[in-house]
Amino acid sequence: MEINGRAQDPDRTISLTLLDNYDYWVILDPALQRLYLNSTGRVLDRDPPSYITTIVVRIQCTNELVGTVILHEVRIVVRDKNDNTPRFQQPRYYVSVNELTPVGTTIFTGFSGNNGATDIDDGPNGQIEYAIQYNPNDPMSNRTVQVAGTLSGNIVLAERLNYEERTRYLIIVQANDRAPFPGSRRTATTTLTLDVSDGDDLGPMFLPCVLVNNTQDCNPIKYRVAIPELTDLQQCRHRRDSLRLLAALRQLQQPIERGLA
């Protein structure tokens, strides 16, 4: 402060008094006209739960010669320090995706709102960015998806899924704040479990099945029935039943032969 006059004996011309000193955060040295922060045994924190963003005090200046009084307002702005790490609101996240989902489709929006990571710091220190991390326990997971928007955390499918080859991916998602200096940024991670559901991409087939080259179709299956020489009426009935079975198998085989012709 620079107030004209002398606030120290002898020959004092002014007196300075500290007013509205809420919670005694400020100490006044009248002789030197200086204010000091009184933070002994406590922390000045603008983050929750303290929410101390500004400290406002008044300095009363009294002219000792004529008795006039002047009030000076001093406003102290508490700047944010990046001292908090982002926190995910859920321990784990889950999503189920059908294997027929096209590449480029948004498959997860679960970080939107306050459901993703939050940071109680202020300004860029409290803004969140998302990224996919490499998972050494699941090396293919970070290639399967990608982050469409670093601020939203929406995740899109980057590679085609195949339920018959793999049914689950464990994806590590990183959240970091946007502190101006990259070296001071803080990060947190969570796991997104992607379960692959089955799609109708395969037709029915007889077993055992030998696939036709580059198709999902089976080679025709041939059925044979051996009928012994008949000697009595009971065996005739068995013969009629065997012929019916042979005719039914032949009807099943004909559509397969027509499809491969």
PDB file of C-alpha atoms in Angstrom:
ATOM      1  CA  MET A   1       0.000   0.000   0.000  1.00  0.00           C
ATOM      2  CA  GLU A   2       1.094   3.573  -0.598  1.00  0.00           C
ATOM      3  CA  ILE A   3      -0.809   5.940   1.700  1.00  0.00           C
ATOM      4  CA  ASN A   4       0.652   9.396   2.269  1.00  0.00           C
ATOM      5  CA  GLY A   5       1.538   9.964   5.902  1.00  0.00           C
ATOM      6  CA  ARG A   6       3.460   8.431   8.769  1.00  0.00           C
ATOM      7  CA  ALA A   7       1.750   5.695  10.771  1.00  0.00           C
ATOM      8  CA  GLN A   8       4.540   5.179  13.282  1.00  0.00           C
ATOM      9  CA  ASP A   9       5.545   7.261  16.313  1.00  0.00           C
ATOM     10  CA  PRO A  10       7.089   9.738  16.705  1.00  0.00           C
ATOM     11  CA  ASP A  11       5.491  12.385  14.478  1.00  0.00           C
ATOM     12  CA  ARG A  12       2.656  10.075  13.430  1.00  0.00           C
ATOM     13  CA  THR A  13       0.231  11.741  11.035  1.00  0.00           C
ATOM     14  CA  ILE A  14      -2.092   8.823  10.182  1.00  0.00           C
ATOM     15  CA  SER A  15      -3.369   5.653  11.827  1.00  0.00           C
ATOM     16  CA  LEU A  16      -4.321   2.472   9.948  1.00  0.00           C
ATOM     17  CA  THR A  17      -6.924  -0.039  11.122  1.00  0.00           C
ATOM     18  CA  LEU A  18      -7.868  -3.369   9.515  1.00  0.00           C
ATOM     19  CA  LEU A  19     -11.645  -3.887   9.152  1.00  0.00           C
ATOM     20  CA  ASP A  20     -13.874  -6.780   7.974  1.00  0.00           C
ATOM     21  CA  ASN A  21     -11.060  -9.275   8.382  1.00  0.00           C
ATOM     22  CA  TYR A  22     -13.196 -12.402   7.951  1.00  0.00           C
ATOM     23  CA  ASP A  23     -11.677 -15.462   9.620  1.00  0.00           C
ATOM     24  CA  TYR A  24      -8.517 -13.419  10.261  1.00  0.00           C
ATOM     25  CA  TRP A  25      -6.854 -14.334   6.989  1.00  0.00           C
ATOM     26  CA  VAL A  26      -4.978 -11.012   6.801  1.00  0.00           C
ATOM     27  CA  ILE A  27      -2.409  -9.391   9.089  1.00  0.00           C
ATOM     28  CA  LEU A  28      -1.741  -5.616   8.859  1.00  0.00           C
ATOM     29  CA  ASP A  29       1.637  -4.034   9.556  1.00  0.00           C
ATOM     30  CA  PRO A  30       0.714  -0.311   9.897  1.00  0.00           C
ATOM     31  CA  ALA A  31       4.277   0.946  10.100  1.00  0.00           C
ATOM     32  CA  LEU A  32       5.311  -0.655   6.807  1.00  0.00           C
ATOM     33  CA  GLN A  33       1.819  -0.386   5.254  1.00  0.00           C
ATOM     34  CA  ARG A  34       1.864  -4.081   4.314  1.00  0.00           C
ATOM     35  CA  LEU A  35      -0.645  -6.931   4.426  1.00  0.00           C
ATOM     36  CA  TYR A  36       0.384 -10.524   5.192  1.00  0.00           C
ATOM     37  CA  LEU A  37      -1.455 -13.810   4.776  1.00  0.00           C
ATOM     38  CA  ASN A  38      -2.256 -15.468   8.082  1.00  0.00           C
ATOM     39  CA  SER A  39      -2.223 -19.146   7.025  1.00  0.00           C
ATOM     40  CA  THR A  40      -0.633 -20.622  10.143  1.00  0.00           C
ATOM     41  CA  GLY A  41      -2.036 -24.108  10.755  1.00  0.00           C
ATOM     42  CA  ARG A  42      -4.471 -24.039   7.805  1.00  0.00           C
ATOM     43  CA  VAL A  43      -4.562 -24.131   4.015  1.00  0.00           C
ATOM     44  CA  LEU A  44      -5.885 -21.424   1.727  1.00  0.00           C
ATOM     45  CA  ASP A  45      -7.874 -23.495  -0.754  1.00  0.00           C
ATOM     46  CA  ARG A  46     -10.261 -22.276  -3.438  1.00  0.00           C
ATOM     47  CA  ASP A  47     -11.432 -25.835  -4.131  1.00  0.00           C
ATOM     48  CA  PRO A  48     -14.294 -27.619  -2.343  1.00  0.00           C
ATOM     49  CA  PRO A  49     -15.128 -27.721   0.486  1.00  0.00           C
ATOM     50  CA  SER A  50     -13.444 -24.398   1.363  1.00  0.00           C
ATOM     51  CA  TYR A  51     -14.360 -22.420  -1.787  1.00  0.00           C
ATOM     52  CA  ILE A  52     -12.144 -19.478  -0.811  1.00  0.00           C
ATOM     53  CA  THR A  53     -11.874 -17.619  -4.113  1.00  0.00           C
ATOM     54  CA  THR A  54     -11.434 -14.061  -2.798  1.00  0.00           C
ATOM     55  CA  ILE A  55     -10.604 -12.310   0.466  1.00  0.00           C
ATOM     56  CA  VAL A  56     -11.899  -8.755   0.883  1.00  0.00           C
ATOM     57  CA  VAL A  57     -10.812  -6.465   3.713  1.00  0.00           C
ATOM     58  CA  ARG A  58     -10.994  -2.711   4.350  1.00  0.00           C
ATOM     59  CA  ILE A  59      -8.240  -0.446   5.603  1.00  0.00           C
ATOM     60  CA  GLN A  60      -9.419   2.557   7.630  1.00  0.00           C
ATOM     61  CA  CYS A  61      -7.053   5.487   7.348  1.00  0.00           C
ATOM     62  CA  THR A  62      -7.519   8.278   9.926  1.00  0.00           C
ATOM     63  CA  ASN A  63      -5.797  11.617   9.499  1.00  0.00           C
ATOM     64  CA  GLU A  64      -4.504  12.383  12.986  1.00  0.00           C
ATOM     65  CA  LEU A  65      -4.083  16.071  12.219  1.00  0.00           C
ATOM     66  CA  VAL A  66      -7.628  16.926  11.025  1.00  0.00           C
ATOM     67  CA  GLY A  67      -9.582  13.788  12.027  1.00  0.00           C
ATOM     68  CA  THR A  68     -10.821  12.790   8.545  1.00  0.00           C
ATOM     69  CA  VAL A  69     -11.359   9.085   7.769  1.00  0.00           C
ATOM     70  CA  ILE A  70     -10.828   7.334   4.435  1.00  0.00           C
ATOM     71  CA  LEU A  71     -11.679   3.656   3.748  1.00  0.00           C
ATOM     72  CA  HIS A  72      -9.621   1.624   1.281  1.00  0.00           C
ATOM     73  CA  GLU A  73     -10.941  -1.744   0.019  1.00  0.00           C
ATOM     74  CA  VAL A  74      -8.390  -4.467  -0.675  1.00  0.00           C
ATOM     75  CA  ARG A  75      -9.505  -7.497  -2.700  1.00  0.00           C
ATOM     76  CA  ILE A  76      -7.240 -10.556  -2.713  1.00  0.00           C
ATOM     77  CA  VAL A  77      -7.940 -13.074  -5.499  1.00  0.00           C
ATOM     78  CA  VAL A  78      -6.979 -16.680  -4.734  1.00  0.00           C
ATOM     79  CA  ARG A  79      -5.553 -18.303  -7.845  1.00  0.00           C
ATOM     80  CA  ASP A  80      -6.061 -21.998  -8.533  1.00  0.00           C
ATOM     81  CA  LYS A  81      -3.265 -24.532  -8.144  1.00  0.00           C
ATOM     82  CA  ASN A  82      -3.460 -27.850  -9.956  1.00  0.00           C
ATOM     83  CA  ASP A  83      -3.416 -29.924  -6.774  1.00  0.00           C
ATOM     84  CA  ASN A  84      -6.281 -32.334  -7.500  1.00  0.00           C
ATOM     85  CA  THR A  85      -6.290 -35.478  -9.633  1.00  0.00           C
ATOM     86  CA  PRO A  86      -9.249 -36.339 -11.904  1.00  0.00           C
ATOM     87  CA  ARG A  87     -11.566 -38.999 -10.499  1.00  0.00           C
ATOM     88  CA  PHE A  88     -13.858 -41.379 -12.395  1.00  0.00           C
ATOM     89  CA  GLN A  89     -17.333 -41.616 -10.909  1.00  0.00           C
ATOM     90  CA  GLN A  90     -17.548 -45.374 -11.531  1.00  0.00           C
ATOM     91  CA  PRO A  91     -14.931 -48.036 -10.671  1.00  0.00           C
ATOM     92  CA  ARG A  92     -15.498 -49.732 -14.044  1.00  0.00           C
ATOM     93  CA  TYR A  93     -17.567 -49.109 -17.170  1.00  0.00           C
ATOM     94  CA  TYR A  94     -19.313 -51.629 -19.433  1.00  0.00           C
ATOM     95  CA  VAL A  95     -20.683 -51.688 -22.967  1.00  0.00           C
ATOM     96  CA  SER A  96     -22.093 -54.480 -25.151  1.00  0.00           C
ATOM     97  CA  VAL A  97     -21.671 -54.215 -28.933  1.00  0.00           C
ATOM     98  CA  ASN A  98     -23.079 -56.481 -31.631  1.00  0.00           C
ATOM     99  CA  GLU A  99     -20.426 -57.957 -33.899  1.00  0.00           C
ATOM    100  CA  LEU A 100     -22.257 -56.613 -36.982  1.00  0.00           C
ATOM    101  CA  THR A 101     -21.855 -52.974 -35.827  1.00  0.00           C
ATOM    102  CA  PRO A 102     -20.177 -50.952 -38.627  1.00  0.00           C
ATOM    103  CA  VAL A 103     -16.724 -49.477 -38.077  1.00  0.00           C
ATOM    104  CA  GLY A 104     -16.964 -45.789 -37.149  1.00  0.00           C
ATOM    105  CA  THR A 105     -20.122 -46.198 -35.046  1.00  0.00           C
ATOM    106  CA  THR A 106     -20.194 -44.466 -31.659  1.00  0.00           C
ATOM    107  CA  ILE A 107     -20.492 -47.352 -29.195  1.00  0.00           C
ATOM    108  CA  PHE A 108     -20.027 -45.610 -25.820  1.00  0.00           C
ATOM    109  CA  THR A 109     -21.131 -42.218 -24.465  1.00  0.00           C
ATOM    110  CA  GLY A 110     -20.986 -43.115 -20.784  1.00  0.00           C
ATOM    111  CA  PHE A 111     -18.487 -40.390 -19.839  1.00  0.00           C
ATOM    112  CA  SER A 112     -20.906 -37.564 -20.646  1.00  0.00           C
ATOM    113  CA  GLY A 113     -22.173 -35.237 -17.942  1.00  0.00           C
ATOM    114  CA  ASN A 114     -20.862 -36.046 -14.493  1.00  0.00           C
ATOM    115  CA  ASN A 115     -20.724 -39.791 -15.107  1.00  0.00           C
ATOM    116  CA  GLY A 116     -17.131 -39.734 -16.351  1.00  0.00           C
ATOM    117  CA  ALA A 117     -14.087 -38.160 -14.733  1.00  0.00           C
ATOM    118  CA  THR A 118     -14.344 -34.919 -12.759  1.00  0.00           C
ATOM    119  CA  ASP A 119     -11.714 -32.572 -11.372  1.00  0.00           C
ATOM    120  CA  ILE A 120     -12.527 -30.038  -8.651  1.00  0.00           C
ATOM    121  CA  ASP A 121      -9.756 -27.678  -9.753  1.00  0.00           C
ATOM    122  CA  ASP A 122     -10.712 -24.478 -11.557  1.00  0.00           C
ATOM    123  CA  GLY A 123     -10.256 -23.387 -15.174  1.00  0.00           C
ATOM    124  CA  PRO A 124      -8.063 -25.567 -17.418  1.00  0.00           C
ATOM    125  CA  ASN A 125      -6.842 -27.380 -14.312  1.00  0.00           C
ATOM    126  CA  GLY A 126     -10.347 -28.796 -13.929  1.00  0.00           C
ATOM    127  CA  GLN A 127     -11.107 -29.552 -17.593  1.00  0.00           C
ATOM    128  CA  ILE A 128     -10.903 -33.205 -18.647  1.00  0.00           C
ATOM    129  CA  GLU A 129      -9.490 -34.866 -21.764  1.00  0.00           C
ATOM    130  CA  TYR A 130      -9.835 -38.571 -22.590  1.00  0.00           C
ATOM    131  CA  ALA A 131      -7.496 -40.945 -24.407  1.00  0.00           C
ATOM    132  CA  ILE A 132      -7.079 -44.703 -24.955  1.00  0.00           C
ATOM    133  CA  GLN A 133      -4.037 -46.254 -23.277  1.00  0.00           C
ATOM    134  CA  TYR A 134      -2.139 -49.358 -24.316  1.00  0.00           C
ATOM    135  CA  ASN A 135      -3.108 -52.360 -22.206  1.00  0.00           C
ATOM    136  CA  PRO A 136      -0.192 -54.811 -21.914  1.00  0.00           C
ATOM    137  CA  ASN A 137      -2.629 -57.498 -20.712  1.00  0.00           C
ATOM    138  CA  ASP A 138      -4.863 -56.958 -23.762  1.00  0.00           C
ATOM    139  CA  PRO A 139      -2.658 -55.599 -26.588  1.00  0.00           C
ATOM    140  CA  MET A 140      -5.456 -55.617 -29.203  1.00  0.00           C
ATOM    141  CA  SER A 141      -7.882 -53.511 -27.154  1.00  0.00           C
ATOM    142  CA  ASN A 142      -6.449 -50.066 -27.962  1.00  0.00           C
ATOM    143  CA  ARG A 143      -6.641 -50.826 -31.718  1.00  0.00           C
ATOM    144  CA  THR A 144     -10.283 -51.898 -31.569  1.00  0.00           C
ATOM    145  CA  VAL A 145     -11.670 -48.501 -30.484  1.00  0.00           C
ATOM    146  CA  GLN A 146     -10.686 -44.840 -30.495  1.00  0.00           C
ATOM    147  CA  VAL A 147     -11.824 -41.625 -28.816  1.00  0.00           C
ATOM    148  CA  ALA A 148     -13.985 -39.537 -31.151  1.00  0.00           C
ATOM    149  CA  GLY A 149     -13.848 -36.365 -29.031  1.00  0.00           C
ATOM    150  CA  THR A 150     -11.186 -35.857 -26.383  1.00  0.00           C
ATOM    151  CA  LEU A 151     -13.454 -33.602 -24.304  1.00  0.00           C
ATOM    152  CA  SER A 152     -16.611 -35.727 -24.521  1.00  0.00           C
ATOM    153  CA  GLY A 153     -14.883 -39.093 -24.222  1.00  0.00           C
ATOM    154  CA  ASN A 154     -17.242 -40.674 -26.777  1.00  0.00           C
ATOM    155  CA  ILE A 155     -15.745 -43.904 -28.110  1.00  0.00           C
ATOM    156  CA  VAL A 156     -16.165 -45.235 -31.644  1.00  0.00           C
ATOM    157  CA  LEU A 157     -15.463 -48.629 -33.154  1.00  0.00           C
ATOM    158  CA  ALA A 158     -12.158 -48.668 -35.084  1.00  0.00           C
ATOM    159  CA  GLU A 159     -12.028 -52.310 -36.203  1.00  0.00           C
ATOM    160  CA  ARG A 160     -14.613 -54.903 -37.124  1.00  0.00           C
ATOM    161  CA  LEU A 161     -15.653 -57.273 -34.335  1.00  0.00           C
ATOM    162  CA  ASN A 162     -15.962 -61.043 -34.681  1.00  0.00           C
ATOM    163  CA  TYR A 163     -17.882 -62.877 -31.983  1.00  0.00           C
ATOM    164  CA  GLU A 164     -16.601 -66.259 -33.182  1.00  0.00           C
ATOM    165  CA  GLU A 165     -12.985 -65.111 -32.610  1.00  0.00           C
ATOM    166  CA  ARG A 166     -13.280 -62.962 -29.486  1.00  0.00           C
ATOM    167  CA  THR A 167     -16.056 -61.980 -27.078  1.00  0.00           C
ATOM    168  CA  ARG A 168     -14.440 -59.444 -24.692  1.00  0.00           C
ATOM    169  CA  TYR A 169     -11.973 -56.533 -24.752  1.00  0.00           C
ATOM    170  CA  LEU A 170     -10.515 -54.734 -21.725  1.00  0.00           C
ATOM    171  CA  ILE A 171      -9.885 -51.105 -22.721  1.00  0.00           C
ATOM    172  CA  ILE A 172      -7.903 -48.725 -20.499  1.00  0.00           C
ATOM    173  CA  VAL A 173      -9.231 -45.148 -20.690  1.00  0.00           C
ATOM    174  CA  GLN A 174      -7.110 -42.272 -19.384  1.00  0.00           C
ATOM    175  CA  ALA A 175      -8.466 -38.945 -18.141  1.00  0.00           C
ATOM    176  CA  ASN A 176      -6.122 -35.998 -17.669  1.00  0.00           C
ATOM    177  CA  ASP A 177      -6.668 -32.345 -16.844  1.00  0.00           C
ATOM    178  CA  ARG A 178      -5.672 -29.541 -19.211  1.00  0.00           C
ATOM    179  CA  ALA A 179      -3.181 -27.658 -17.058  1.00  0.00           C
ATOM    180  CA  PRO A 180      -1.235 -25.109 -19.175  1.00  0.00           C
ATOM    181  CA  PHE A 181       2.074 -26.854 -18.494  1.00  0.00           C
ATOM    182  CA  PRO A 182       1.966 -30.520 -19.630  1.00  0.00           C
ATOM    183  CA  GLY A 183       4.449 -31.508 -16.949  1.00  0.00           C
ATOM    184  CA  SER A 184       2.023 -30.482 -14.201  1.00  0.00           C
ATOM    185  CA  ARG A 185      -0.992 -32.328 -15.583  1.00  0.00           C
ATOM    186  CA  ARG A 186      -2.579 -35.048 -13.462  1.00  0.00           C
ATOM    187  CA  THR A 187      -4.109 -38.264 -14.801  1.00  0.00           C
ATOM    188  CA  ALA A 188      -6.398 -41.111 -13.780  1.00  0.00           C
ATOM    189  CA  THR A 189      -7.393 -44.345 -15.542  1.00  0.00           C
ATOM    190  CA  THR A 190     -10.340 -46.709 -15.606  1.00  0.00           C
ATOM    191  CA  THR A 191     -11.260 -49.912 -17.443  1.00  0.00           C
ATOM    192  CA  LEU A 192     -13.994 -50.083 -20.081  1.00  0.00           C
ATOM    193  CA  THR A 193     -15.142 -53.669 -20.620  1.00  0.00           C
ATOM    194  CA  LEU A 194     -16.432 -54.234 -24.162  1.00  0.00           C
ATOM    195  CA  ASP A 195     -18.510 -57.401 -24.560  1.00  0.00           C
ATOM    196  CA  VAL A 196     -19.156 -58.592 -28.121  1.00  0.00           C
ATOM    197  CA  SER A 197     -22.619 -60.028 -28.745  1.00  0.00           C
ATOM    198  CA  ASP A 198     -23.380 -62.551 -31.475  1.00  0.00           C
ATOM    199  CA  GLY A 199     -24.807 -61.428 -34.807  1.00  0.00           C
ATOM    200  CA  ASP A 200     -26.614 -63.479 -37.473  1.00  0.00           C
ATOM    201  CA  ASP A 201     -23.640 -63.695 -39.850  1.00  0.00           C
ATOM    202  CA  LEU A 202     -23.496 -67.503 -40.280  1.00  0.00           C
ATOM    203  CA  GLY A 203     -26.051 -69.842 -41.872  1.00  0.00           C
ATOM    204  CA  PRO A 204     -27.067 -73.302 -40.599  1.00  0.00           C
ATOM    205  CA  MET A 205     -24.800 -76.228 -41.496  1.00  0.00           C
ATOM    206  CA  PHE A 206     -24.774 -80.019 -41.199  1.00  0.00           C
ATOM    207  CA  LEU A 207     -22.048 -81.573 -39.083  1.00  0.00           C
ATOM    208  CA  PRO A 208     -19.445 -82.695 -39.867  1.00  0.00           C
ATOM    209  CA  CYS A 209     -19.011 -79.756 -42.258  1.00  0.00           C
ATOM    210  CA  VAL A 210     -16.283 -79.207 -44.829  1.00  0.00           C
ATOM    211  CA  LEU A 211     -16.456 -75.560 -45.956  1.00  0.00           C
ATOM    212  CA  VAL A 212     -16.391 -74.641 -49.624  1.00  0.00           C
ATOM    213  CA  ASN A 213     -13.414 -72.378 -50.356  1.00  0.00           C
ATOM    214  CA  ASN A 214     -13.945 -68.717 -49.329  1.00  0.00           C
ATOM    215  CA  THR A 215     -17.548 -69.335 -48.244  1.00  0.00           C
ATOM    216  CA  GLN A 216     -19.504 -70.301 -45.161  1.00  0.00           C
ATOM    217  CA  ASP A 217     -21.239 -73.150 -47.044  1.00  0.00           C
ATOM    218  CA  CYS A 218     -20.711 -76.851 -46.529  1.00  0.00           C
ATOM    219  CA  ASN A 219     -19.881 -79.367 -49.209  1.00  0.00           C
ATOM    220  CA  PRO A 220     -22.821 -81.736 -49.936  1.00  0.00           C
ATOM    221  CA  ILE A 221     -23.166 -84.588 -47.479  1.00  0.00           C
ATOM    222  CA  LYS A 222     -23.980 -88.015 -48.909  1.00  0.00           C
ATOM    223  CA  TYR A 223     -26.059 -90.458 -46.897  1.00  0.00           C
ATOM    224  CA  ARG A 224     -26.162 -94.205 -47.585  1.00  0.00           C
ATOM    225  CA  VAL A 225     -28.531 -96.859 -46.241  1.00  0.00           C
ATOM    226  CA  ALA A 226     -27.852-100.582 -46.551  1.00  0.00           C
ATOM    227  CA  ILE A 227     -31.026-102.768 -46.775  1.00  0.00           C
ATOM    228  CA  PRO A 228     -30.604-106.555 -46.263  1.00  0.00           C
ATOM    229  CA  GLU A 229     -32.583-109.220 -48.079  1.00  0.00           C
ATOM    230  CA  LEU A 230     -36.104-109.490 -46.684  1.00  0.00           C
ATOM    231  CA  THR A 231     -37.506-112.777 -45.431  1.00  0.00           C
ATOM    232  CA  ASP A 232     -40.670-111.951 -43.505  1.00  0.00           C
ATOM    233  CA  LEU A 233     -43.432-109.373 -43.066  1.00  0.00           C
ATOM    234  CA  GLN A 234     -41.739-107.701 -40.074  1.00  0.00           C
ATOM    235  CA  GLN A 235     -38.681-106.991 -42.186  1.00  0.00           C
ATOM    236  CA  CYS A 236     -40.905-105.466 -44.861  1.00  0.00           C
ATOM    237  CA  ARG A 237     -42.113-102.915 -42.398  1.00  0.00           C
ATOM    238  CA  HIS A 238     -38.485-102.077 -41.555  1.00  0.00           C
ATOM    239  CA  ARG A 239     -37.774-101.749 -45.256  1.00  0.00           C
ATOM    240  CA  ARG A 240     -40.608 -99.236 -45.740  1.00  0.00           C
ATOM    241  CA  ASP A 241     -39.306 -97.181 -42.801  1.00  0.00           C
ATOM    242  CA  SER A 242     -35.769 -97.209 -44.213  1.00  0.00           C
ATOM    243  CA  LEU A 243     -36.992 -96.061 -47.618  1.00  0.00           C
ATOM    244  CA  ARG A 244     -38.875 -93.179 -46.016  1.00  0.00           C
ATOM    245  CA  LEU A 245     -35.693 -92.188 -44.155  1.00  0.00           C
ATOM    246  CA  LEU A 246     -33.645 -92.328 -47.337  1.00  0.00           C
ATOM    247  CA  ALA A 247     -36.171 -90.147 -49.183  1.00  0.00           C
ATOM    248  CA  ALA A 248     -36.139 -87.562 -46.372  1.00  0.00           C
ATOM    249  CA  LEU A 249     -32.339 -87.370 -46.361  1.00  0.00           C
ATOM    250  CA  ARG A 250     -32.341 -86.972 -50.127  1.00  0.00           C
ATOM    251  CA  GLN A 251     -34.725 -83.994 -49.840  1.00  0.00           C
ATOM    252  CA  LEU A 252     -32.333 -82.346 -47.381  1.00  0.00           C
ATOM    253  CA  GLN A 253     -29.368 -82.884 -49.680  1.00  0.00           C
ATOM    254  CA  GLN A 254     -30.975 -81.478 -52.839  1.00  0.00           C
ATOM    255  CA  PRO A 255     -31.138 -77.773 -51.703  1.00  0.00           C
ATOM    256  CA  ILE A 256     -27.416 -77.878 -50.822  1.00  0.00           C
ATOM    257  CA  GLU A 257     -26.523 -79.331 -54.236  1.00  0.00           C
ATOM    258  CA  ARG A 258     -28.628 -76.699 -56.016  1.00  0.00           C
ATOM    259  CA  GLY A 259     -26.870 -73.902 -54.063  1.00  0.00           C
ATOM    260  CA  LEU A 260     -23.433 -75.186 -55.082  1.00  0.00           C
ATOM    261  CA  ALA A 261     -24.299 -75.852 -58.698  1.00  0.00           C
TER     262      ALA A 261
END
